XYZ file of C-alpha atoms in Angstrom:
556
model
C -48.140 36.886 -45.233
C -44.577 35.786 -45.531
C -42.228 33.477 -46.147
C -41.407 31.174 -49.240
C -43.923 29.205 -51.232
C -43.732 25.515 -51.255
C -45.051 22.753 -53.610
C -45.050 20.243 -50.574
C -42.682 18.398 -48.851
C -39.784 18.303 -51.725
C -41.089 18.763 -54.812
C -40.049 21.982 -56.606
C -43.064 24.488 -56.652
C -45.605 24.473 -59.870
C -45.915 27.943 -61.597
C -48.657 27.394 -64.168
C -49.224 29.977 -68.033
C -53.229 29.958 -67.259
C -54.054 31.092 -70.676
C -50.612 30.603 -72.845
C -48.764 27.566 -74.382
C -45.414 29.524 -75.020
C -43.274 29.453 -71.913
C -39.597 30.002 -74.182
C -39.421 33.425 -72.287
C -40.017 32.436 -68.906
C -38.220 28.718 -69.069
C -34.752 30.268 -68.499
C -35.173 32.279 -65.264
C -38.181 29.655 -63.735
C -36.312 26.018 -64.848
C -34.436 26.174 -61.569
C -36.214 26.901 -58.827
C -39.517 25.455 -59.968
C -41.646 23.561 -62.175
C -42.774 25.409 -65.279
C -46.898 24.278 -66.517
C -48.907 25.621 -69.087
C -52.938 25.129 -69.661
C -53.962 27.267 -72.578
C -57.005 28.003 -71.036
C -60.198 30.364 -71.266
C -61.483 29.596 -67.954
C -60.793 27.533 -65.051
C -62.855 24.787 -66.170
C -60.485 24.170 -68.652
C -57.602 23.674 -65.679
C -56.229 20.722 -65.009
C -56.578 19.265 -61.525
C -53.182 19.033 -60.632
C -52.685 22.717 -61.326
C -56.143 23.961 -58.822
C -54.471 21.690 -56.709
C -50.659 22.437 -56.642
C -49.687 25.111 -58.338
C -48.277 28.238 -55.734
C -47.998 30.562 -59.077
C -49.883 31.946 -61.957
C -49.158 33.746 -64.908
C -51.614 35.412 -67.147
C -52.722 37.338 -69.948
C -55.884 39.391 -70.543
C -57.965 36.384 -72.272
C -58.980 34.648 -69.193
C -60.996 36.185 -65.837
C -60.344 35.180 -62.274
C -63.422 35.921 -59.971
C -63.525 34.822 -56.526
C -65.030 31.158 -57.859
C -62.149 31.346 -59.714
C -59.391 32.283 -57.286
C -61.162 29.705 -54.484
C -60.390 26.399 -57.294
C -56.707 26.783 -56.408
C -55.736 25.087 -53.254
C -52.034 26.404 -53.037
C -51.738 29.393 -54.946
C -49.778 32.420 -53.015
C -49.077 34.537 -56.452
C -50.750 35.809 -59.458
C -49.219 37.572 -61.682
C -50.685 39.572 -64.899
C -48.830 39.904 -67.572
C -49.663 43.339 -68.630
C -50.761 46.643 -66.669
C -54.521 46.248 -65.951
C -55.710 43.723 -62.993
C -59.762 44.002 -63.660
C -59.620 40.501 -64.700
C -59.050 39.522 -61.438
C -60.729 39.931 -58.396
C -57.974 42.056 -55.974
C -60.291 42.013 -53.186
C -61.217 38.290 -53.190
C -57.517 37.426 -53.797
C -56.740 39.766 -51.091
C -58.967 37.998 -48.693
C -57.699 34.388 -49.701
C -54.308 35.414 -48.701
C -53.392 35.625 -52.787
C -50.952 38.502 -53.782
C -51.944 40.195 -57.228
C -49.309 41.427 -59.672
C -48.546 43.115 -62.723
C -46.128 44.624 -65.124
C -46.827 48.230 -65.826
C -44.263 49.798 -67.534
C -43.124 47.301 -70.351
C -45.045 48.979 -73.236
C -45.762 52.242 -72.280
C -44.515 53.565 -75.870
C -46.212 50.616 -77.727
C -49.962 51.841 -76.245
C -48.956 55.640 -76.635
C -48.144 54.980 -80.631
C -50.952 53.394 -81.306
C -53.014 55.956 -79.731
C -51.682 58.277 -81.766
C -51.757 56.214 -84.926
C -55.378 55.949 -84.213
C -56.023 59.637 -83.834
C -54.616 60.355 -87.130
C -56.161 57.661 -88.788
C -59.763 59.452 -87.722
C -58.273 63.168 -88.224
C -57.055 61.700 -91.867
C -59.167 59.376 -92.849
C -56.161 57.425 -93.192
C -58.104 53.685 -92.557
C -61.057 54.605 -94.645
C -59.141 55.574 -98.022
C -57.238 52.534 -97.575
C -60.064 50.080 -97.145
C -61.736 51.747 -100.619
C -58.822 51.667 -102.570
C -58.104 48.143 -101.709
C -61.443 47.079 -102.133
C -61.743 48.284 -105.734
C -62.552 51.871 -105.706
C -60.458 53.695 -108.876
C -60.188 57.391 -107.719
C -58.679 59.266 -110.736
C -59.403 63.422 -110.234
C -60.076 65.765 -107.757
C -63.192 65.576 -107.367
C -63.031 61.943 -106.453
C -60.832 62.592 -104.190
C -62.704 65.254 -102.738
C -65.588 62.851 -102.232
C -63.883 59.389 -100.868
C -61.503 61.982 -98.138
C -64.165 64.441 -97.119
C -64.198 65.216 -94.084
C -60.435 64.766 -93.356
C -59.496 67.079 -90.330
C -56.473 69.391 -89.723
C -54.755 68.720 -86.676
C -53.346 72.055 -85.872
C -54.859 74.073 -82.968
C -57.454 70.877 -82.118
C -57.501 70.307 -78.608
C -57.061 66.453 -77.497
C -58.444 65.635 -74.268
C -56.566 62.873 -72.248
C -58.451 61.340 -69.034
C -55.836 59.859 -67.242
C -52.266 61.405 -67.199
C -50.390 58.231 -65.969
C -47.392 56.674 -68.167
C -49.484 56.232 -71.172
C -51.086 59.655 -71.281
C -48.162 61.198 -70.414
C -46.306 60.015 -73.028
C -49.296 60.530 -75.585
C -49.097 64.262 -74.789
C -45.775 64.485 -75.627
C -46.262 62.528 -78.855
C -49.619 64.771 -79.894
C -47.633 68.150 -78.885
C -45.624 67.490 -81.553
C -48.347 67.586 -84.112
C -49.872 70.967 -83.398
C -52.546 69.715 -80.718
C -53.507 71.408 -77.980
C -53.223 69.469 -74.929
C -55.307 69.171 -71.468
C -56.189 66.137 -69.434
C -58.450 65.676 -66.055
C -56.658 63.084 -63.610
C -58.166 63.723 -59.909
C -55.568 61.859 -58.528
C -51.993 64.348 -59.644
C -50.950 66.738 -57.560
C -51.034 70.270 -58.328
C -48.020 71.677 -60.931
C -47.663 68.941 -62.842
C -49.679 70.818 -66.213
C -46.989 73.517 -65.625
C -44.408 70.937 -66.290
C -45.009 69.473 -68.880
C -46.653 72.860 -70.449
C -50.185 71.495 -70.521
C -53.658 72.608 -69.568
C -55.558 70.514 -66.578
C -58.881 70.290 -66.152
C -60.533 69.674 -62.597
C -63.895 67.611 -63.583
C -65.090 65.476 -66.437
C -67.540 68.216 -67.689
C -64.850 70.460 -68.512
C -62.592 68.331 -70.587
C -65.418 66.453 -72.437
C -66.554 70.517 -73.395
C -63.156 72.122 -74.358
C -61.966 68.945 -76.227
C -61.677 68.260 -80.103
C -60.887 64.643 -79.367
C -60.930 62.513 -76.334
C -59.024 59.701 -75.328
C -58.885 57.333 -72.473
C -55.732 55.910 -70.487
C -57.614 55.198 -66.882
C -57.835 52.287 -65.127
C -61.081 50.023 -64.879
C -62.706 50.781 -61.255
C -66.415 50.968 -60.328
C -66.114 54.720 -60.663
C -64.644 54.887 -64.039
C -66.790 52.573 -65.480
C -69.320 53.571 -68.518
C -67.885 57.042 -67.764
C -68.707 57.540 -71.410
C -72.314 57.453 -71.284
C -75.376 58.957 -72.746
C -75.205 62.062 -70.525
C -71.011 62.574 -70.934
C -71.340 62.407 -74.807
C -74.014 64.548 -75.038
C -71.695 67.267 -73.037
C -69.243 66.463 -76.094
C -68.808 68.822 -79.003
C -70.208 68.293 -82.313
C -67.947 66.338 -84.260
C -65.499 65.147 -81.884
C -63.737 62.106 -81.708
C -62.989 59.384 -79.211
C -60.628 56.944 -78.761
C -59.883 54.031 -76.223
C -56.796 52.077 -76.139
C -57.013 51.131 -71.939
C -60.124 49.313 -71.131
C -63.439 48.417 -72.835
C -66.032 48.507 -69.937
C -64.846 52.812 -69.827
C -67.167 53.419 -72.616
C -70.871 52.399 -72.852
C -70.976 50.872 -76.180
C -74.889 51.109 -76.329
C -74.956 54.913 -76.231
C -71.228 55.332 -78.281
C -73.118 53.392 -81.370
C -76.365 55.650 -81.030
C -74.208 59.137 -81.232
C -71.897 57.680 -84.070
C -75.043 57.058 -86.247
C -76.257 60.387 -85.624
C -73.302 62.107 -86.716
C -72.954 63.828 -82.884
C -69.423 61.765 -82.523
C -68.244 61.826 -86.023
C -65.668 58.963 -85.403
C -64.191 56.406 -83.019
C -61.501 54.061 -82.763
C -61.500 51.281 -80.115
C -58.466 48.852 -79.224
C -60.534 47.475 -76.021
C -64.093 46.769 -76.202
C -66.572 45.664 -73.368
C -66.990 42.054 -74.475
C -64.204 40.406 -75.293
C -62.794 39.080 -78.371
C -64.740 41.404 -80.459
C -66.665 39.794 -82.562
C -67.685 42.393 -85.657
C -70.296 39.812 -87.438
C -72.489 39.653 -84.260
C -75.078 41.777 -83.532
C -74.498 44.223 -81.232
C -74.593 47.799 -80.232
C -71.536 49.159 -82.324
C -72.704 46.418 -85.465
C -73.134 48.218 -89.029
C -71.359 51.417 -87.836
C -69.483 52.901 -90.606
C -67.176 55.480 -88.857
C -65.414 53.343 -86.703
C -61.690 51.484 -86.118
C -61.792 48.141 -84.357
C -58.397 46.417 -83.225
C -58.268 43.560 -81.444
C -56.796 44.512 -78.052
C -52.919 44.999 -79.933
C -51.991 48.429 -78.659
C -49.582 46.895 -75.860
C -47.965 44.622 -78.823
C -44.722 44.581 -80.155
C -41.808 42.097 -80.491
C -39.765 43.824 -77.883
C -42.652 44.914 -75.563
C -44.110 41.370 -75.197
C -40.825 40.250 -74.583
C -40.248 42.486 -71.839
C -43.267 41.790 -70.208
C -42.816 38.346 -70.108
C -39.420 38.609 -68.424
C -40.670 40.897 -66.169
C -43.700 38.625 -65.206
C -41.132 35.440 -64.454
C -38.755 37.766 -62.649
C -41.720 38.520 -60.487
C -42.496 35.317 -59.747
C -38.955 33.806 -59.077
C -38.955 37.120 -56.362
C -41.474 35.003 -54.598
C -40.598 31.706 -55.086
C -36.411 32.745 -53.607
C -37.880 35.762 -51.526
C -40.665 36.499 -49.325
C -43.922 37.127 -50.451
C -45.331 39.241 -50.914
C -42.643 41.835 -49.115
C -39.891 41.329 -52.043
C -42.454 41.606 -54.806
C -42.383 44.698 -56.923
C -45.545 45.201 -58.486
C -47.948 43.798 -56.139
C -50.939 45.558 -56.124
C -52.125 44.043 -52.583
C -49.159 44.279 -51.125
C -49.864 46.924 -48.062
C -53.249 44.386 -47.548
C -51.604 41.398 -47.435
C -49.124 42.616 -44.823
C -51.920 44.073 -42.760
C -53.515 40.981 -42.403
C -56.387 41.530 -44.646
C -56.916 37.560 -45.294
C -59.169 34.704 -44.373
C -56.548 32.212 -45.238
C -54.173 31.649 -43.115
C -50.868 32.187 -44.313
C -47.695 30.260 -43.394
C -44.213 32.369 -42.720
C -41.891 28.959 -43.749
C -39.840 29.174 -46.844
C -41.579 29.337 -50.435
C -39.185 26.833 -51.550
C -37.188 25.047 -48.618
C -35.877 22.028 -50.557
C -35.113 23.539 -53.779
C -31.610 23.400 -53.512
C -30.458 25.682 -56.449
C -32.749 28.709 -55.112
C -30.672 28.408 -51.800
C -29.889 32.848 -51.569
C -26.127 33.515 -49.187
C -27.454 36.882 -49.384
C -30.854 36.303 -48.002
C -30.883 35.934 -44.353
C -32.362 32.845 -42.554
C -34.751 32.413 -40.062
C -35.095 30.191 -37.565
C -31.805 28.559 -37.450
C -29.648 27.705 -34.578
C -25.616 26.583 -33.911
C -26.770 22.666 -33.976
C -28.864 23.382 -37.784
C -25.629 25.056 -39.628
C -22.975 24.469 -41.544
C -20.125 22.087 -39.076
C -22.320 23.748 -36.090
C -21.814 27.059 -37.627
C -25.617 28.833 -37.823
C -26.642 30.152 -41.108
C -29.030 32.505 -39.569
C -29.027 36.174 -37.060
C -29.160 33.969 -33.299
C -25.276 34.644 -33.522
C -24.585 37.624 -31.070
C -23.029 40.443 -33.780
C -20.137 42.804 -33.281
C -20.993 46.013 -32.636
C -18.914 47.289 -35.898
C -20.055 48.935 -39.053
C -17.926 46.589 -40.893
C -20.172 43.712 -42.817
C -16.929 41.627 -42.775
C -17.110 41.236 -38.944
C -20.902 40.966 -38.561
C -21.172 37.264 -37.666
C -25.128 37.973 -37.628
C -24.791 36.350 -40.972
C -21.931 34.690 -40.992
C -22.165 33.495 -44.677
C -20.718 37.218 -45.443
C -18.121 36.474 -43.740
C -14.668 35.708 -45.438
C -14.022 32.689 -43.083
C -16.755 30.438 -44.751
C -14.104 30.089 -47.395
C -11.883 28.692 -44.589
C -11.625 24.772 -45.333
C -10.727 24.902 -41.691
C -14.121 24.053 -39.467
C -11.746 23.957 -36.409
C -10.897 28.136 -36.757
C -14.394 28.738 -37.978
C -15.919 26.813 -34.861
C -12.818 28.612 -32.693
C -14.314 32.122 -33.891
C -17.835 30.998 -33.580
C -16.815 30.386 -29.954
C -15.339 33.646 -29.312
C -17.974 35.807 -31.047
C -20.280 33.488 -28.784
C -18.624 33.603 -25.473
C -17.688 37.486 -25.366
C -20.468 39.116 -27.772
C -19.584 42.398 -27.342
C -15.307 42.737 -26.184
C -13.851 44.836 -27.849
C -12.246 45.700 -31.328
C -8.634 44.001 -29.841
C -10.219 40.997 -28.979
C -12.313 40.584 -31.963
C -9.478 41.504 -34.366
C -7.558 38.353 -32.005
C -9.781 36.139 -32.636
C -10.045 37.035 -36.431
C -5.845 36.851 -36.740
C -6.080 33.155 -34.922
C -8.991 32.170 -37.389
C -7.008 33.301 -40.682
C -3.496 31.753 -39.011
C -5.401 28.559 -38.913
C -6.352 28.668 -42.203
C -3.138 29.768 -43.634
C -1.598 26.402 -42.253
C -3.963 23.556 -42.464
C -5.211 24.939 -45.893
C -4.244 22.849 -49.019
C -2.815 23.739 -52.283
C -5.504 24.356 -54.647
C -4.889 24.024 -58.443
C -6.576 26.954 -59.886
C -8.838 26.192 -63.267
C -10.840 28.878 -64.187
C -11.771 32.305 -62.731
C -14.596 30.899 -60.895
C -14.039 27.585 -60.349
C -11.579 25.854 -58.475
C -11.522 22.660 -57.240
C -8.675 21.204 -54.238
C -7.011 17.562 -54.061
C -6.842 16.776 -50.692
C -4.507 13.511 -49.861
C -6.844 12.519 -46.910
C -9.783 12.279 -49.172
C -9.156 9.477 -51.454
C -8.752 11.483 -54.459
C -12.305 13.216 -54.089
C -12.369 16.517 -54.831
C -13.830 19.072 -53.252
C -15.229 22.225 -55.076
C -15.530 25.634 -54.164
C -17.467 28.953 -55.508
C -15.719 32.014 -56.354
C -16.917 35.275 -54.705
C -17.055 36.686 -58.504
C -20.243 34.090 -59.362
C -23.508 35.567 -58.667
C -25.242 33.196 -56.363
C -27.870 30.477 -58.117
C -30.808 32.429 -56.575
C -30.611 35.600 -57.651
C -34.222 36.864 -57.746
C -33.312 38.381 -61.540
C -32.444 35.073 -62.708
C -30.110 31.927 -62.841
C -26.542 32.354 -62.232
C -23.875 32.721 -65.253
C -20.756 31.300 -64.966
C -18.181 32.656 -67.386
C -15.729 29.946 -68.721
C -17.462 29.124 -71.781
C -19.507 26.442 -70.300
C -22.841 26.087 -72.014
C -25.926 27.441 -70.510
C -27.241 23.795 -70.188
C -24.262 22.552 -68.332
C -23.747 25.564 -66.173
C -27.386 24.936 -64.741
C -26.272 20.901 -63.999
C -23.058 22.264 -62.648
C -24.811 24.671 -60.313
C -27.108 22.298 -58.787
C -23.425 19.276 -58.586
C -22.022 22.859 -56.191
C -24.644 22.945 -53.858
C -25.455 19.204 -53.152
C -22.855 16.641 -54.117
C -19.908 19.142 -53.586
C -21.110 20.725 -50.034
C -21.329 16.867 -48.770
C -18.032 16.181 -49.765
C -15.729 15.393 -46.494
C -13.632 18.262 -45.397
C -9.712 17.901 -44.910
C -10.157 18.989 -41.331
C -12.501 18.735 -38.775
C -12.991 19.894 -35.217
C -13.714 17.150 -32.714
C -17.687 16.869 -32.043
C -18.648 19.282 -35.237
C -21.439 17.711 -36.950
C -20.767 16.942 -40.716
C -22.165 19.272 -43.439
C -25.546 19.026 -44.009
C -26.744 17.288 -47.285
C -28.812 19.630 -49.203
C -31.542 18.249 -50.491
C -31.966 17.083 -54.401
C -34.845 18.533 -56.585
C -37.828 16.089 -56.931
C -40.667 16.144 -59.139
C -41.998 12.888 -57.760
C -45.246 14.239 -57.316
C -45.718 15.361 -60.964
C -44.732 11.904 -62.448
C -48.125 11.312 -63.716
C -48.384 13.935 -66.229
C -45.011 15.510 -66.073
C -41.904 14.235 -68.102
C -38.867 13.784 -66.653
C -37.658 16.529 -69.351
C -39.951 19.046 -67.400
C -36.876 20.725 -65.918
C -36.052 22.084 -68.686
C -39.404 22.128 -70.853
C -42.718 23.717 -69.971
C -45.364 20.790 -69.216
C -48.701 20.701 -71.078
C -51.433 20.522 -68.143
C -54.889 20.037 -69.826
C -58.066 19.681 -67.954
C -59.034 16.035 -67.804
């Protein structure tokens, strides 16, 4: 699969929040190159049509599942994206088969996770949570030996061993948090090559059996697979210590709640504290397996929380996407999980290789070669894409393989551009004399038929041309980072507002490019007109306002 994704003919494309309403985060590097939707859903029954039907992106959260049912709904949808680490609310394999590329975000709150991990290991070791809860709830605790009766059973850290399964970023960094308090540190992860205890002066254990025996307290930071699953069982506790403690800030489905409850009431696991749990929300008043259990911490799914980390994840999540609404997809996305499937052709659907977004003018990428193109589909008969023979030199300057690298598309000359275009067309590969001719004739030309331009701002600068009946005709400094930048909307720095920079982006590439040029070489077609944004096909439900505000898609 390749190419850009498309919302039809010339509408912008529709990225849909499945199971969000606040898009303030994402608005500023999605307003434009597409249309911004959110549903504040649960489940895909709670969609809106327009979204199954139209939307080429998704971003989500943990609150809402995807299964293949799911994932079959949506008609145009090339890109999901999690927001957050874990994918096994979605079905990868389905996705992968309807030609769907899964992402996520894994490293945006690494340290939030590994805090609260420890925070909840010394909340069990301390009793920290329990004494709380009784003093707020009335309990007056005067001398020693009330205090020796409300905190007994309070633990010394020192010397404990803590058992991590799963050394990845999270357990990494809770090692090097719970070194620091006197534990004793070992893990089990199958998958890390050998040397990596030495390095971080830790103990590794090769099976499960071994690190459920030597350990004080266990915690999990493994992904959710159908070999991980209720890897915390009746049989693995049992191989547990006395006494020991567990803790699970990754997923809920790791630990088999069932047999958890049963050893917490009989003392065999003398504490637990769960972030994740198998059904989700957690509802503590319903009757269930882990219901009535004294000697346990329930959060609700927080340990990836804070302001910072939420923020980041949320920029990283619309970065993702705008990589493959401007790029290819899935080949410039980052965190696609997929990725090597999709390319191999892993997919029912059949996938298209045309742009994502063809006729989204202010996603148009000078950087990103074109495909495709030919002399009679560029700019004054100039192509835009690699069918241009290239010079055989190191020098990205001379390589007309993508001629909009070149320093002569500045040239308001099209009769030297079109004269070098020639050249490099007639005599591909003469040599450096030639070439370096041709290049001297090209920049002659423009030195002479070149008019005066009045110079306004460092990036801006727009030239009065006598011939053209006082139009003006506006041109891009080299120093502005193009519109499409896959990290987000382009900044130009002469105090414009944000607001107006965006309109003055979009006046550059369509209003401005069709503007007649000063000279022109007999036969050269006339620029192009790039295409306006439309949202036509959204009228029914989407403001006109959309642009710049995320659109409220319920089902109907």
């Amino acid at each position: 699969m390749s190419g850009r994704m498309s919302n039809g003919a010339t509408g912008r494309p529709l990225v849909a929040l499945l199971d969000g309403r606040d898009c303030t985060v994402e608005m500023p590097i999605l307003k434009d190159v597409a249309t911004v939707a959110f549903c504040d859903a649960q489940s895909t029954h709670e969609i809106h049509e327009k979204v199954l039907n139209e939307a080429v992106a998704a971003l989500m959260w943990h609150s809402i599942t995807l299964e293949r049912e799911d994932l079959e709904k949506f008609k145009a949808l090339r890109v999901v994206v999690r927001i957050g680490t874990g994918t096994d609310n979605i079905d990868v394999k389905a996705a992968t088969d309807l030609g769907i590329a899964v992402c996520n975000t894994p490293g945006d709150c690494v340290e939030e996770v590994a805090d609260t991990t420890v925070s909840l290991i010394l909340n069990m070791y301390r009793k920290t949570f329990w004494l709380a809860k009784a003093v707020s709830e009335g309990k007056k605790v005067s001398g020693v030996e009330q205090v020796r009766e409300l905190a007994s059973g309070s633990t010394r850290i020192r010397d404990d061993t803590l058992g991590i399964i799963g050394l990845g970023r999270v357990g990494t960094a809770v090692a090097m948090r719970a070194k620091a308090f006197g534990f004793k540190i070992c893990f089990f992860d199958p998958h890390l090559p050998e040397g990596v205890d030495r390095s971080l002066g830790i103990e590794r254990c090769y099976n499960l059996d071994d690190i459920l025996f030597k350990s004080d307290c266990i915690t999990l930071h493994c992904p959710l697979t159908d070999e991980t699953r209720h890897m915390i069982n009746d049989m693995t506790i049992k191989q547990m210590r006395p006494g020991a403690f567990i803790v699970n800030t990754s997923r809920g489905g790791l630990i088999q709640e069932s047999a958890l409850g049963e050893s917490l009431k009989s003392g065999h696991i003398k504490a637990a504290a769960l972030d994740v749990h198998e059904h989700e929300p957690f509802d503590p008043l319903a009757m269930g397996p882990l219901s009535a259990v004294p000697n346990i911490i329930h959060t609700p799914h927080c340990s990836w929380y804070s302001d910072a980390s939420c923020k980041e994840l949320r920029l990283s999540a619309a970065r993702e996407v705008r990589r493959a609404i401007v790029g290819r997809c899935p080949h410039d996305l980052t965190n696609c999980v997929n990725k090597e499937a999709l390319l191999a052709g892993h997919t029912r659907r059949p996938t298209s290789s045309t742009s994502l977004a063809p006729n989204v003018s202010s996603s148009f990428n000078p950087l990103m070669p074109s495909f495709g193109t030919s002399i009679a589909d560029g700019f004054n008969g100039l192509p835009v894409g690699g069918n241009l023979p290239s010079f055989p030199y190191s020098n990205p300057l001379l390589a007309m393989g993508n001629p909009l690298l070149n320093p002569l598309m500045m040239n308001p000359s099209t009769a030297a551009l079109a004269s070098f275009a020639n050249a490099a067309a007639n005599s591909p590969h003469s040599g450096p004399a030639a070439a370096l001719s041709t290049l001297a004739a090209a920049s002659s030309a423009m030195t002479t038929s070149a008019a005066p331009v009045a110079r306004q701002s460092p990036a801006v600068q727009v030239a009065h041309s006598p011939k053209a009946n006082n139009s003006s005709r506006t041109t891009v400094s080299p120093a502005v980072r193009p519109a499409s930048s896959p990290d987000g909307p382009a900044e130009v720095k002469d105090g414009t507002p944000p607001a107006q920079q965006t309109a003055s982006q979009h006046h550059l590439t369509s209003a401005s490019l069709s503007a007649a040029s000063p000279c022109k070489s007999p036969g050269a077609s006339s620029l192009p007109k790039v295409p306006t944004i439309s949202v036509d096909s959204l009228a029914s439900v989407v403001p006109e306002e959309s642009a710049t505000t995320p659109v409220k898609l319920d089902a109907e």
